[in-house]
Amino acid sequence: MPDGRQAQYWSGGDPGGPVVFFLHGCPDTRHAAYCGDVAARRTGVRLVAVNRPGYGLSTEAASSHLSVADDIAAVADLLGVGRYGVLGMSIGGPYALACAATHPERVTAVGVVASPAEVPALDPPYHRDDLGEEQKGLFRALARTKPRDAVELIRPEFEEYVAKLAPGDPDDEALAERFCAGLGALDAEVVGRQTAAEIAAATREALVNTAGYLRDAAISFRRWEFRPEVISCPATLWYGELDANASVRNGEWLAERISGAELIVRPGEGHLGSLHNHWDEVLGRLG
């Protein structure tokens, strides 16, 4: 990168096609885009996924939505890409929107799938509808706590989860089984289409270093540093009817603020299936 940091990325699909940058969820990495490779080739899109700071081999940094948007532009420069679409999955959605808001001369289209809106601005101010009072209290605290302090607030519980998951375990089968056991039925079915080796590799890259997750969690539920109202490129918002992680309310909030945005609610879909069962449609819109 121009400032000396390292950014780890994956490129798939049609190498000669229009570029769509994929902004992954949390905790997740570029691995989440791998299953879109075949659809990207079918639709003639070059799909590029960049690990945010602190994930995999990407250098840790005090990142923000705006700095990640600038990172994507810098990677595009390094790859010789002028204009590009952006696709954000889950926590990656606000990062994709930041790209569209701050680099309008380069971003041709933006899509978000199963993503939180600006959480403190929602009514009620939570991206999920299944939270208990203790969890609601945590999200209220994250909304008003400085990122550095928020990292320390969430670190103990998250590192306890990571220790139980043991992402450094060399046994692919055992690691994949533990990871899938923590998912809901709809998401487990989607992830279970991969081999144990694929699931284990993705888990290790996302969680052996916890810095990426902790930074994401510290900044994702605060007020945004950009306004979605300024987005001028075509925007599509996809949400699963049965998604517990990001309710349709998030998409409705965004659709009210992004001019011309189209909200698509997928009947019977959960969180991961909202993208992974519909790669061709999504990339066809953005490429």
PDB file of C-alpha atoms in Angstrom:
ATOM      1  CA  MET A   1       0.000   0.000   0.000  1.00  0.00           C
ATOM      2  CA  PRO A   2       1.174   3.627  -0.466  1.00  0.00           C
ATOM      3  CA  ASP A   3       1.791   4.032   3.286  1.00  0.00           C
ATOM      4  CA  GLY A   4       3.745   0.786   3.573  1.00  0.00           C
ATOM      5  CA  ARG A   5       0.966  -1.339   5.038  1.00  0.00           C
ATOM      6  CA  GLN A   6       0.185  -4.708   3.488  1.00  0.00           C
ATOM      7  CA  ALA A   7      -3.279  -5.536   2.113  1.00  0.00           C
ATOM      8  CA  GLN A   8      -4.084  -9.175   1.433  1.00  0.00           C
ATOM      9  CA  TYR A   9      -6.525  -9.808  -1.401  1.00  0.00           C
ATOM     10  CA  TRP A  10      -8.034 -12.451  -3.671  1.00  0.00           C
ATOM     11  CA  SER A  11      -9.069 -11.986  -7.289  1.00  0.00           C
ATOM     12  CA  GLY A  12     -11.413 -14.318  -9.149  1.00  0.00           C
ATOM     13  CA  GLY A  13     -14.032 -14.430 -11.860  1.00  0.00           C
ATOM     14  CA  ASP A  14     -13.377 -13.037 -15.334  1.00  0.00           C
ATOM     15  CA  PRO A  15      -9.946 -11.326 -15.335  1.00  0.00           C
ATOM     16  CA  GLY A  16     -11.001  -9.096 -18.218  1.00  0.00           C
ATOM     17  CA  GLY A  17     -14.392  -8.071 -16.842  1.00  0.00           C
ATOM     18  CA  PRO A  18     -15.553  -5.006 -14.915  1.00  0.00           C
ATOM     19  CA  VAL A  19     -14.317  -5.106 -11.319  1.00  0.00           C
ATOM     20  CA  VAL A  20     -16.507  -5.535  -8.260  1.00  0.00           C
ATOM     21  CA  PHE A  21     -14.761  -5.184  -4.908  1.00  0.00           C
ATOM     22  CA  PHE A  22     -16.194  -7.388  -2.147  1.00  0.00           C
ATOM     23  CA  LEU A  23     -16.246  -6.013   1.420  1.00  0.00           C
ATOM     24  CA  HIS A  24     -16.449  -8.995   3.770  1.00  0.00           C
ATOM     25  CA  GLY A  25     -18.382  -9.438   7.004  1.00  0.00           C
ATOM     26  CA  CYS A  26     -17.153  -9.902  10.559  1.00  0.00           C
ATOM     27  CA  PRO A  27     -15.411 -12.048  11.591  1.00  0.00           C
ATOM     28  CA  ASP A  28     -14.721 -13.018   8.007  1.00  0.00           C
ATOM     29  CA  THR A  29     -12.206 -12.455   5.227  1.00  0.00           C
ATOM     30  CA  ARG A  30     -11.700 -12.567   1.458  1.00  0.00           C
ATOM     31  CA  HIS A  31     -12.592 -16.286   1.746  1.00  0.00           C
ATOM     32  CA  ALA A  32     -16.272 -15.272   1.822  1.00  0.00           C
ATOM     33  CA  ALA A  33     -15.985 -14.278  -1.844  1.00  0.00           C
ATOM     34  CA  TYR A  34     -14.512 -17.573  -3.056  1.00  0.00           C
ATOM     35  CA  CYS A  35     -17.908 -19.186  -3.571  1.00  0.00           C
ATOM     36  CA  GLY A  36     -18.794 -16.319  -5.923  1.00  0.00           C
ATOM     37  CA  ASP A  37     -16.007 -17.231  -8.332  1.00  0.00           C
ATOM     38  CA  VAL A  38     -18.116 -19.383 -10.671  1.00  0.00           C
ATOM     39  CA  ALA A  39     -20.953 -16.843 -10.762  1.00  0.00           C
ATOM     40  CA  ALA A  40     -18.435 -14.064 -11.436  1.00  0.00           C
ATOM     41  CA  ARG A  41     -17.105 -15.978 -14.432  1.00  0.00           C
ATOM     42  CA  ARG A  42     -20.647 -16.619 -15.664  1.00  0.00           C
ATOM     43  CA  THR A  43     -21.582 -12.956 -15.401  1.00  0.00           C
ATOM     44  CA  GLY A  44     -18.268 -11.681 -16.777  1.00  0.00           C
ATOM     45  CA  VAL A  45     -17.209  -9.900 -13.589  1.00  0.00           C
ATOM     46  CA  ARG A  46     -13.781  -9.725 -11.977  1.00  0.00           C
ATOM     47  CA  LEU A  47     -14.442 -10.207  -8.261  1.00  0.00           C
ATOM     48  CA  VAL A  48     -11.806  -8.831  -5.884  1.00  0.00           C
ATOM     49  CA  ALA A  49     -11.919  -9.260  -2.104  1.00  0.00           C
ATOM     50  CA  VAL A  50      -9.547  -7.357   0.191  1.00  0.00           C
ATOM     51  CA  ASN A  51      -8.963  -8.238   3.827  1.00  0.00           C
ATOM     52  CA  ARG A  52      -9.491  -5.239   6.085  1.00  0.00           C
ATOM     53  CA  PRO A  53      -6.692  -4.253   8.497  1.00  0.00           C
ATOM     54  CA  GLY A  54      -6.075  -6.896  11.136  1.00  0.00           C
ATOM     55  CA  TYR A  55      -7.546  -9.801   9.126  1.00  0.00           C
ATOM     56  CA  GLY A  56      -5.216 -12.445   7.737  1.00  0.00           C
ATOM     57  CA  LEU A  57      -2.019 -10.821   6.476  1.00  0.00           C
ATOM     58  CA  SER A  58      -3.459  -7.301   6.207  1.00  0.00           C
ATOM     59  CA  THR A  59      -1.553  -5.008   8.540  1.00  0.00           C
ATOM     60  CA  GLU A  60      -3.371  -3.958  11.712  1.00  0.00           C
ATOM     61  CA  ALA A  61      -4.471  -0.324  11.782  1.00  0.00           C
ATOM     62  CA  ALA A  62      -6.857   2.042  13.561  1.00  0.00           C
ATOM     63  CA  SER A  63      -9.184   1.815  10.567  1.00  0.00           C
ATOM     64  CA  SER A  64     -12.542   3.468   9.935  1.00  0.00           C
ATOM     65  CA  HIS A  65     -15.220   3.229   7.275  1.00  0.00           C
ATOM     66  CA  LEU A  66     -13.542   6.119   5.481  1.00  0.00           C
ATOM     67  CA  SER A  67     -10.009   4.728   5.682  1.00  0.00           C
ATOM     68  CA  VAL A  68     -11.176   1.367   4.349  1.00  0.00           C
ATOM     69  CA  ALA A  69     -12.888   3.154   1.445  1.00  0.00           C
ATOM     70  CA  ASP A  70      -9.546   4.832   0.713  1.00  0.00           C
ATOM     71  CA  ASP A  71      -7.786   1.456   0.991  1.00  0.00           C
ATOM     72  CA  ILE A  72     -10.074   0.002  -1.674  1.00  0.00           C
ATOM     73  CA  ALA A  73      -9.286   2.936  -3.955  1.00  0.00           C
ATOM     74  CA  ALA A  74      -5.553   2.409  -3.318  1.00  0.00           C
ATOM     75  CA  VAL A  75      -5.784  -1.312  -4.121  1.00  0.00           C
ATOM     76  CA  ALA A  76      -7.694  -0.415  -7.291  1.00  0.00           C
ATOM     77  CA  ASP A  77      -4.815   1.891  -8.243  1.00  0.00           C
ATOM     78  CA  LEU A  78      -2.272  -0.851  -7.610  1.00  0.00           C
ATOM     79  CA  LEU A  79      -4.276  -3.247  -9.789  1.00  0.00           C
ATOM     80  CA  GLY A  80      -4.679  -0.674 -12.551  1.00  0.00           C
ATOM     81  CA  VAL A  81      -8.453  -0.410 -12.049  1.00  0.00           C
ATOM     82  CA  GLY A  82     -10.094   2.970 -12.660  1.00  0.00           C
ATOM     83  CA  ARG A  83     -13.788   2.462 -11.938  1.00  0.00           C
ATOM     84  CA  TYR A  84     -15.414  -0.352  -9.989  1.00  0.00           C
ATOM     85  CA  GLY A  85     -18.533  -1.605  -8.262  1.00  0.00           C
ATOM     86  CA  VAL A  86     -18.613  -2.412  -4.549  1.00  0.00           C
ATOM     87  CA  LEU A  87     -20.477  -5.153  -2.711  1.00  0.00           C
ATOM     88  CA  GLY A  88     -20.721  -5.270   1.079  1.00  0.00           C
ATOM     89  CA  MET A  89     -21.880  -8.343   2.983  1.00  0.00           C
ATOM     90  CA  SER A  90     -23.128  -7.972   6.562  1.00  0.00           C
ATOM     91  CA  ILE A  91     -20.736  -5.675   8.480  1.00  0.00           C
ATOM     92  CA  GLY A  92     -19.071  -5.045   5.110  1.00  0.00           C
ATOM     93  CA  GLY A  93     -22.148  -3.145   3.911  1.00  0.00           C
ATOM     94  CA  PRO A  94     -21.366   0.200   5.575  1.00  0.00           C
ATOM     95  CA  TYR A  95     -17.804  -0.026   4.231  1.00  0.00           C
ATOM     96  CA  ALA A  96     -19.192  -0.476   0.707  1.00  0.00           C
ATOM     97  CA  LEU A  97     -21.527   2.492   1.225  1.00  0.00           C
ATOM     98  CA  ALA A  98     -18.557   4.561   2.419  1.00  0.00           C
ATOM     99  CA  CYS A  99     -16.772   3.723  -0.840  1.00  0.00           C
ATOM    100  CA  ALA A 100     -19.752   4.989  -2.846  1.00  0.00           C
ATOM    101  CA  ALA A 101     -20.145   8.107  -0.708  1.00  0.00           C
ATOM    102  CA  THR A 102     -16.497   9.186  -0.699  1.00  0.00           C
ATOM    103  CA  HIS A 103     -15.310   8.062  -4.150  1.00  0.00           C
ATOM    104  CA  PRO A 104     -18.299   8.878  -6.388  1.00  0.00           C
ATOM    105  CA  GLU A 105     -16.051   9.448  -9.390  1.00  0.00           C
ATOM    106  CA  ARG A 106     -14.893   5.826  -9.249  1.00  0.00           C
ATOM    107  CA  VAL A 107     -17.745   3.715  -7.847  1.00  0.00           C
ATOM    108  CA  THR A 108     -20.167   2.651 -10.587  1.00  0.00           C
ATOM    109  CA  ALA A 109     -22.688   0.794  -8.403  1.00  0.00           C
ATOM    110  CA  VAL A 110     -23.078  -0.309  -4.795  1.00  0.00           C
ATOM    111  CA  GLY A 111     -24.807  -3.309  -3.311  1.00  0.00           C
ATOM    112  CA  VAL A 112     -25.297  -4.286   0.310  1.00  0.00           C
ATOM    113  CA  VAL A 113     -26.495  -7.659   1.524  1.00  0.00           C
ATOM    114  CA  ALA A 114     -27.814  -8.343   5.029  1.00  0.00           C
ATOM    115  CA  SER A 115     -26.039  -5.286   6.421  1.00  0.00           C
ATOM    116  CA  PRO A 116     -26.649  -3.105   9.451  1.00  0.00           C
ATOM    117  CA  ALA A 117     -27.731   0.460   8.808  1.00  0.00           C
ATOM    118  CA  GLU A 118     -26.480   3.328  10.982  1.00  0.00           C
ATOM    119  CA  VAL A 119     -27.460   1.513  14.153  1.00  0.00           C
ATOM    120  CA  PRO A 120     -27.840   4.435  16.627  1.00  0.00           C
ATOM    121  CA  ALA A 121     -30.200   6.116  14.145  1.00  0.00           C
ATOM    122  CA  LEU A 122     -32.556   3.131  13.926  1.00  0.00           C
ATOM    123  CA  ASP A 123     -35.778   2.955  15.940  1.00  0.00           C
ATOM    124  CA  PRO A 124     -35.183   0.973  18.096  1.00  0.00           C
ATOM    125  CA  PRO A 125     -31.393   1.515  17.875  1.00  0.00           C
ATOM    126  CA  TYR A 126     -30.416  -2.122  17.254  1.00  0.00           C
ATOM    127  CA  HIS A 127     -29.736  -3.943  13.987  1.00  0.00           C
ATOM    128  CA  ARG A 128     -31.222  -7.172  15.366  1.00  0.00           C
ATOM    129  CA  ASP A 129     -34.706  -7.818  16.711  1.00  0.00           C
ATOM    130  CA  ASP A 130     -33.819 -10.778  18.952  1.00  0.00           C
ATOM    131  CA  LEU A 131     -31.611  -9.110  21.563  1.00  0.00           C
ATOM    132  CA  GLY A 132     -31.980  -9.504  25.313  1.00  0.00           C
ATOM    133  CA  GLU A 133     -31.598  -6.556  27.666  1.00  0.00           C
ATOM    134  CA  GLU A 134     -27.925  -7.301  28.372  1.00  0.00           C
ATOM    135  CA  GLN A 135     -27.122  -7.397  24.642  1.00  0.00           C
ATOM    136  CA  LYS A 136     -29.031  -4.173  24.063  1.00  0.00           C
ATOM    137  CA  GLY A 137     -26.958  -2.580  26.793  1.00  0.00           C
ATOM    138  CA  LEU A 138     -23.756  -3.664  25.049  1.00  0.00           C
ATOM    139  CA  PHE A 139     -24.804  -2.098  21.732  1.00  0.00           C
ATOM    140  CA  ARG A 140     -25.819   1.119  23.498  1.00  0.00           C
ATOM    141  CA  ALA A 141     -22.374   1.191  25.105  1.00  0.00           C
ATOM    142  CA  LEU A 142     -20.591   0.547  21.791  1.00  0.00           C
ATOM    143  CA  ALA A 143     -22.487   3.440  20.212  1.00  0.00           C
ATOM    144  CA  ARG A 144     -21.085   5.953  22.690  1.00  0.00           C
ATOM    145  CA  THR A 145     -17.662   4.483  23.533  1.00  0.00           C
ATOM    146  CA  LYS A 146     -14.465   5.540  21.760  1.00  0.00           C
ATOM    147  CA  PRO A 147     -13.210   2.749  19.475  1.00  0.00           C
ATOM    148  CA  ARG A 148     -10.032   2.133  21.478  1.00  0.00           C
ATOM    149  CA  ASP A 149     -12.054   1.689  24.668  1.00  0.00           C
ATOM    150  CA  ALA A 150     -14.724  -0.343  22.870  1.00  0.00           C
ATOM    151  CA  VAL A 151     -12.068  -2.841  21.786  1.00  0.00           C
ATOM    152  CA  GLU A 152     -11.168  -3.462  25.419  1.00  0.00           C
ATOM    153  CA  LEU A 153     -14.857  -3.662  26.356  1.00  0.00           C
ATOM    154  CA  ILE A 154     -15.530  -6.544  23.978  1.00  0.00           C
ATOM    155  CA  ARG A 155     -12.121  -8.221  24.041  1.00  0.00           C
ATOM    156  CA  PRO A 156     -12.585 -10.594  27.046  1.00  0.00           C
ATOM    157  CA  GLU A 157     -15.798 -12.247  25.844  1.00  0.00           C
ATOM    158  CA  PHE A 158     -14.631 -12.451  22.233  1.00  0.00           C
ATOM    159  CA  GLU A 159     -11.254 -13.925  23.091  1.00  0.00           C
ATOM    160  CA  GLU A 160     -12.999 -16.484  25.304  1.00  0.00           C
ATOM    161  CA  TYR A 161     -15.128 -17.486  22.277  1.00  0.00           C
ATOM    162  CA  VAL A 162     -12.033 -17.716  20.066  1.00  0.00           C
ATOM    163  CA  ALA A 163     -10.217 -19.839  22.647  1.00  0.00           C
ATOM    164  CA  LYS A 164     -13.097 -22.340  22.694  1.00  0.00           C
ATOM    165  CA  LEU A 165     -13.261 -22.383  18.909  1.00  0.00           C
ATOM    166  CA  ALA A 166      -9.459 -22.907  18.744  1.00  0.00           C
ATOM    167  CA  PRO A 167      -8.863 -21.671  15.178  1.00  0.00           C
ATOM    168  CA  GLY A 168      -5.222 -22.740  15.361  1.00  0.00           C
ATOM    169  CA  ASP A 169      -6.250 -26.399  15.608  1.00  0.00           C
ATOM    170  CA  PRO A 170      -4.677 -28.234  12.629  1.00  0.00           C
ATOM    171  CA  ASP A 171      -7.597 -30.713  12.546  1.00  0.00           C
ATOM    172  CA  ASP A 172      -9.789 -29.340   9.744  1.00  0.00           C
ATOM    173  CA  GLU A 173     -12.752 -31.601  10.483  1.00  0.00           C
ATOM    174  CA  ALA A 174     -12.872 -30.754  14.176  1.00  0.00           C
ATOM    175  CA  LEU A 175     -12.465 -27.019  13.589  1.00  0.00           C
ATOM    176  CA  ALA A 176     -15.134 -26.936  10.886  1.00  0.00           C
ATOM    177  CA  GLU A 177     -17.536 -28.851  13.123  1.00  0.00           C
ATOM    178  CA  ARG A 178     -17.025 -26.423  16.019  1.00  0.00           C
ATOM    179  CA  PHE A 179     -17.500 -23.418  13.750  1.00  0.00           C
ATOM    180  CA  CYS A 180     -20.709 -24.723  12.166  1.00  0.00           C
ATOM    181  CA  ALA A 181     -22.123 -25.663  15.572  1.00  0.00           C
ATOM    182  CA  GLY A 182     -22.285 -21.975  16.441  1.00  0.00           C
ATOM    183  CA  LEU A 183     -24.441 -21.079  13.421  1.00  0.00           C
ATOM    184  CA  GLY A 184     -28.192 -21.043  12.995  1.00  0.00           C
ATOM    185  CA  ALA A 185     -29.739 -23.780  10.855  1.00  0.00           C
ATOM    186  CA  LEU A 186     -30.068 -21.689   7.672  1.00  0.00           C
ATOM    187  CA  ASP A 187     -26.506 -20.379   7.838  1.00  0.00           C
ATOM    188  CA  ALA A 188     -25.074 -23.776   8.783  1.00  0.00           C
ATOM    189  CA  GLU A 189     -26.654 -25.268   5.650  1.00  0.00           C
ATOM    190  CA  VAL A 190     -24.967 -22.622   3.484  1.00  0.00           C
ATOM    191  CA  VAL A 191     -21.549 -22.989   5.113  1.00  0.00           C
ATOM    192  CA  GLY A 192     -21.865 -26.783   5.065  1.00  0.00           C
ATOM    193  CA  ARG A 193     -21.689 -26.802   1.255  1.00  0.00           C
ATOM    194  CA  GLN A 194     -17.965 -26.180   1.609  1.00  0.00           C
ATOM    195  CA  THR A 195     -15.386 -28.799   2.480  1.00  0.00           C
ATOM    196  CA  ALA A 196     -14.030 -29.011   6.007  1.00  0.00           C
ATOM    197  CA  ALA A 197     -10.667 -27.782   4.705  1.00  0.00           C
ATOM    198  CA  GLU A 198     -12.301 -24.686   3.177  1.00  0.00           C
ATOM    199  CA  ILE A 199     -14.248 -23.885   6.346  1.00  0.00           C
ATOM    200  CA  ALA A 200     -11.160 -24.380   8.504  1.00  0.00           C
ATOM    201  CA  ALA A 201      -8.961 -22.187   6.285  1.00  0.00           C
ATOM    202  CA  ALA A 202     -11.526 -19.377   6.347  1.00  0.00           C
ATOM    203  CA  THR A 203     -11.901 -19.644  10.129  1.00  0.00           C
ATOM    204  CA  ARG A 204      -8.165 -19.527  10.717  1.00  0.00           C
ATOM    205  CA  GLU A 205      -7.665 -16.488   8.504  1.00  0.00           C
ATOM    206  CA  ALA A 206     -10.513 -14.652  10.223  1.00  0.00           C
ATOM    207  CA  LEU A 207      -9.748 -15.510  13.846  1.00  0.00           C
ATOM    208  CA  VAL A 208      -6.142 -16.538  14.528  1.00  0.00           C
ATOM    209  CA  ASN A 209      -5.496 -12.791  14.721  1.00  0.00           C
ATOM    210  CA  THR A 210      -8.419 -11.154  16.560  1.00  0.00           C
ATOM    211  CA  ALA A 211      -7.467  -7.544  15.751  1.00  0.00           C
ATOM    212  CA  GLY A 212      -9.664  -7.284  12.660  1.00  0.00           C
ATOM    213  CA  TYR A 213     -12.824  -8.435  14.402  1.00  0.00           C
ATOM    214  CA  LEU A 214     -12.225  -6.248  17.425  1.00  0.00           C
ATOM    215  CA  ARG A 215     -11.767  -3.150  15.273  1.00  0.00           C
ATOM    216  CA  ASP A 216     -14.885  -3.942  13.223  1.00  0.00           C
ATOM    217  CA  ALA A 217     -17.001  -4.472  16.324  1.00  0.00           C
ATOM    218  CA  ALA A 218     -15.679  -1.274  17.913  1.00  0.00           C
ATOM    219  CA  ILE A 219     -16.693   1.003  15.013  1.00  0.00           C
ATOM    220  CA  SER A 220     -19.641  -0.726  13.317  1.00  0.00           C
ATOM    221  CA  PHE A 221     -22.368   0.321  15.757  1.00  0.00           C
ATOM    222  CA  ARG A 222     -21.441   4.004  16.091  1.00  0.00           C
ATOM    223  CA  ARG A 223     -22.612   7.008  14.093  1.00  0.00           C
ATOM    224  CA  TRP A 224     -21.141   6.975  10.600  1.00  0.00           C
ATOM    225  CA  GLU A 225     -18.551   9.491   9.385  1.00  0.00           C
ATOM    226  CA  PHE A 226     -20.316   9.736   6.028  1.00  0.00           C
ATOM    227  CA  ARG A 227     -23.890  10.316   4.908  1.00  0.00           C
ATOM    228  CA  PRO A 228     -25.698   7.734   2.764  1.00  0.00           C
ATOM    229  CA  GLU A 229     -27.825  10.549   1.334  1.00  0.00           C
ATOM    230  CA  VAL A 230     -24.881  11.688  -0.834  1.00  0.00           C
ATOM    231  CA  ILE A 231     -24.619   8.374  -2.689  1.00  0.00           C
ATOM    232  CA  SER A 232     -25.440   8.990  -6.333  1.00  0.00           C
ATOM    233  CA  CYS A 233     -24.602   5.714  -8.094  1.00  0.00           C
ATOM    234  CA  PRO A 234     -27.166   2.904  -8.531  1.00  0.00           C
ATOM    235  CA  ALA A 235     -27.729   1.128  -5.195  1.00  0.00           C
ATOM    236  CA  THR A 236     -29.359  -2.220  -4.440  1.00  0.00           C
ATOM    237  CA  LEU A 237     -30.147  -3.529  -0.957  1.00  0.00           C
ATOM    238  CA  TRP A 238     -30.759  -7.256  -0.428  1.00  0.00           C
ATOM    239  CA  TYR A 239     -32.161  -8.607   2.862  1.00  0.00           C
ATOM    240  CA  GLY A 240     -33.360 -12.031   3.977  1.00  0.00           C
ATOM    241  CA  GLU A 241     -36.871 -12.268   5.365  1.00  0.00           C
ATOM    242  CA  LEU A 242     -35.673 -14.632   8.120  1.00  0.00           C
ATOM    243  CA  ASP A 243     -32.322 -12.987   8.849  1.00  0.00           C
ATOM    244  CA  ALA A 244     -31.794 -12.659  12.590  1.00  0.00           C
ATOM    245  CA  ASN A 245     -28.447 -10.856  12.202  1.00  0.00           C
ATOM    246  CA  ALA A 246     -29.718  -7.859  10.228  1.00  0.00           C
ATOM    247  CA  SER A 247     -33.454  -7.347  10.143  1.00  0.00           C
ATOM    248  CA  VAL A 248     -35.232  -5.881   7.120  1.00  0.00           C
ATOM    249  CA  ARG A 249     -35.610  -2.642   9.137  1.00  0.00           C
ATOM    250  CA  ASN A 250     -31.987  -1.903   8.245  1.00  0.00           C
ATOM    251  CA  GLY A 251     -32.712  -2.067   4.537  1.00  0.00           C
ATOM    252  CA  GLU A 252     -35.816   0.067   4.901  1.00  0.00           C
ATOM    253  CA  TRP A 253     -33.790   2.746   6.704  1.00  0.00           C
ATOM    254  CA  LEU A 254     -31.173   2.787   3.942  1.00  0.00           C
ATOM    255  CA  ALA A 255     -33.773   2.781   1.147  1.00  0.00           C
ATOM    256  CA  GLU A 256     -35.338   5.916   2.636  1.00  0.00           C
ATOM    257  CA  ARG A 257     -32.009   7.754   2.498  1.00  0.00           C
ATOM    258  CA  ILE A 258     -30.248   6.623  -0.672  1.00  0.00           C
ATOM    259  CA  SER A 259     -31.876   8.200  -3.703  1.00  0.00           C
ATOM    260  CA  GLY A 260     -33.191   5.592  -6.127  1.00  0.00           C
ATOM    261  CA  ALA A 261     -32.061   2.628  -4.017  1.00  0.00           C
ATOM    262  CA  GLU A 262     -33.951  -0.610  -4.604  1.00  0.00           C
ATOM    263  CA  LEU A 263     -34.745  -2.797  -1.588  1.00  0.00           C
ATOM    264  CA  ILE A 264     -35.159  -6.504  -2.347  1.00  0.00           C
ATOM    265  CA  VAL A 265     -36.412  -8.774   0.449  1.00  0.00           C
ATOM    266  CA  ARG A 266     -35.719 -12.446  -0.165  1.00  0.00           C
ATOM    267  CA  PRO A 267     -38.540 -14.705   1.131  1.00  0.00           C
ATOM    268  CA  GLY A 268     -37.391 -17.592   3.295  1.00  0.00           C
ATOM    269  CA  GLU A 269     -33.732 -16.553   3.305  1.00  0.00           C
ATOM    270  CA  GLY A 270     -31.500 -16.092   6.317  1.00  0.00           C
ATOM    271  CA  HIS A 271     -28.259 -14.173   6.648  1.00  0.00           C
ATOM    272  CA  LEU A 272     -25.704 -15.943   4.473  1.00  0.00           C
ATOM    273  CA  GLY A 273     -28.196 -17.322   1.971  1.00  0.00           C
ATOM    274  CA  SER A 274     -29.214 -13.796   1.022  1.00  0.00           C
ATOM    275  CA  LEU A 275     -25.933 -13.622  -0.896  1.00  0.00           C
ATOM    276  CA  HIS A 276     -24.689 -17.154  -1.391  1.00  0.00           C
ATOM    277  CA  ASN A 277     -27.914 -18.395  -2.982  1.00  0.00           C
ATOM    278  CA  HIS A 278     -28.041 -15.402  -5.351  1.00  0.00           C
ATOM    279  CA  TRP A 279     -24.499 -14.598  -6.516  1.00  0.00           C
ATOM    280  CA  ASP A 280     -25.458 -14.390 -10.213  1.00  0.00           C
ATOM    281  CA  GLU A 281     -28.205 -11.839  -9.634  1.00  0.00           C
ATOM    282  CA  VAL A 282     -26.078  -9.718  -7.309  1.00  0.00           C
ATOM    283  CA  LEU A 283     -23.031  -9.599  -9.580  1.00  0.00           C
ATOM    284  CA  GLY A 284     -25.218  -9.042 -12.618  1.00  0.00           C
ATOM    285  CA  ARG A 285     -26.500  -5.856 -10.980  1.00  0.00           C
ATOM    286  CA  LEU A 286     -23.058  -4.564 -10.012  1.00  0.00           C
ATOM    287  CA  GLY A 287     -20.775  -5.562 -12.883  1.00  0.00           C
TER     288      GLY A 287
END
